Amino acid sequence: FTFVKDISAPLMGESIMEYNGAAVIAMAGKECVGIASDLRYGIRLQTLGCNNPKVFKLHDHLYVGFSGLATDMQTLYERFKFRLNMYKLREDREM
């Protein structure tokens, strides 16, 4: 991938408190997996907290990471948990 910076856009400050957005990144190796995210929680340009998890554990071998609205993250996480539990009940085994 090639990233091109728009030079007409104003420069963002160096502080995480000024950053408006979210990031979740994952990688898979030969015998390992890593998933990471920022912890910022904000509304528009205002930072409300810096300890908002965006990576959630569904079971020992399944993790999910979200970036976006906090309410959307909660809704999707609850739906995934529900679907996982329904699968366990229906199939009588772990996914």
C-alpha positions as a printed Julia matrix, in Angstrom:
95×3 Matrix{Float64}:
   0.0     0.0    0.0
   1.08    3.55  -0.64
  -0.08    6.28   1.7
  -0.22    9.8    0.32
  -0.56   12.7    2.72
  -2.81   15.55   1.67
  -0.55   18.58   2.1
  -3.52   20.96   1.96
  -4.98   19.47   5.15
  -4.01   21.12   8.45
  -1.36   19.26  10.43
  -2.59   17.22  13.36
  -0.95   17.81  16.72
   1.46   15.32  18.22
  -0.69   14.57  21.27
  -3.05   11.57  21.37
  -5.5    13.91  23.09
  -5.87   15.8   19.79
  -6.32   12.7   17.62
  -9.83   12.07  16.3
 -10.26    8.49  15.15
  -9.61    4.89  16.12
  -7.32    2.1   15.07
  -7.37   -1.68  15.37
  -4.62   -3.74  13.81
  -4.08   -7.5   13.67
  -1.36   -9.78  12.38
  -0.92  -13.52  12.04
   2.37  -15.35  12.14
   3.34  -18.98  11.7
   2.33  -19.94  15.25
   1.12  -16.66  16.7
  -1.53  -13.98  16.37
  -1.52  -10.39  17.58
  -4.31   -7.84  17.79
  -3.97   -4.31  19.19
  -5.95   -1.09  19.38
  -5.82    2.38  20.78
  -7.81    3.03  23.97
  -9.14    6.52  23.2
 -12.84    7.29  23.69
 -14.03   10.57  22.27
 -16.83   12.52  20.72
 -15.79   14.54  17.7
 -12.67   16.4   18.77
 -13.2    15.93  22.52
 -11.43   13.08  24.32
 -13.56   11.7   27.15
 -11.31    8.85  28.24
  -8.16    6.93  27.42
  -9.09    3.5   28.76
 -11.81    2.26  26.39
 -11.08   -1.32  25.23
 -11.76   -2.12  21.58
 -10.59   -5.75  21.55
 -12.92   -8.32  23.09
 -12.55  -12.03  23.88
 -15.39  -14.28  22.72
 -13.66  -17.5   23.79
 -10.11  -18.88  24.13
  -9.45  -18.94  20.39
 -11.65  -16.08  19.17
 -11.05  -12.38  19.69
 -12.65   -9.48  17.86
 -11.53   -5.86  17.52
 -13.72   -2.89  16.62
 -13.13    0.72  15.69
 -16.05    3.09  15.46
 -18.86    4.26  17.66
 -18.82    2.84  21.19
 -22.51    1.91  21.02
 -21.95    0.07  17.72
 -19.03   -1.82  19.26
 -21.18   -2.89  22.22
 -24.06   -3.92  19.97
 -21.86   -5.99  17.66
 -20.05   -7.63  20.58
 -23.37   -8.62  22.18
 -24.66   -9.98  18.86
 -21.49  -12.01  18.33
 -21.74  -13.43  21.86
 -25.38  -14.31  21.26
 -24.59  -16.04  17.94
 -21.7   -17.91  19.55
 -23.91  -19.12  22.4
 -26.63  -20.17  19.94
 -24.03  -22.15  17.97
 -22.85  -23.9   21.16
 -26.43  -24.83  22.06
 -27.39  -25.97  18.57
 -24.21  -27.91  17.71
 -23.32  -28.97  21.27
 -19.66  -27.98  20.7
 -17.35  -24.95  20.62
 -16.94  -22.99  17.43
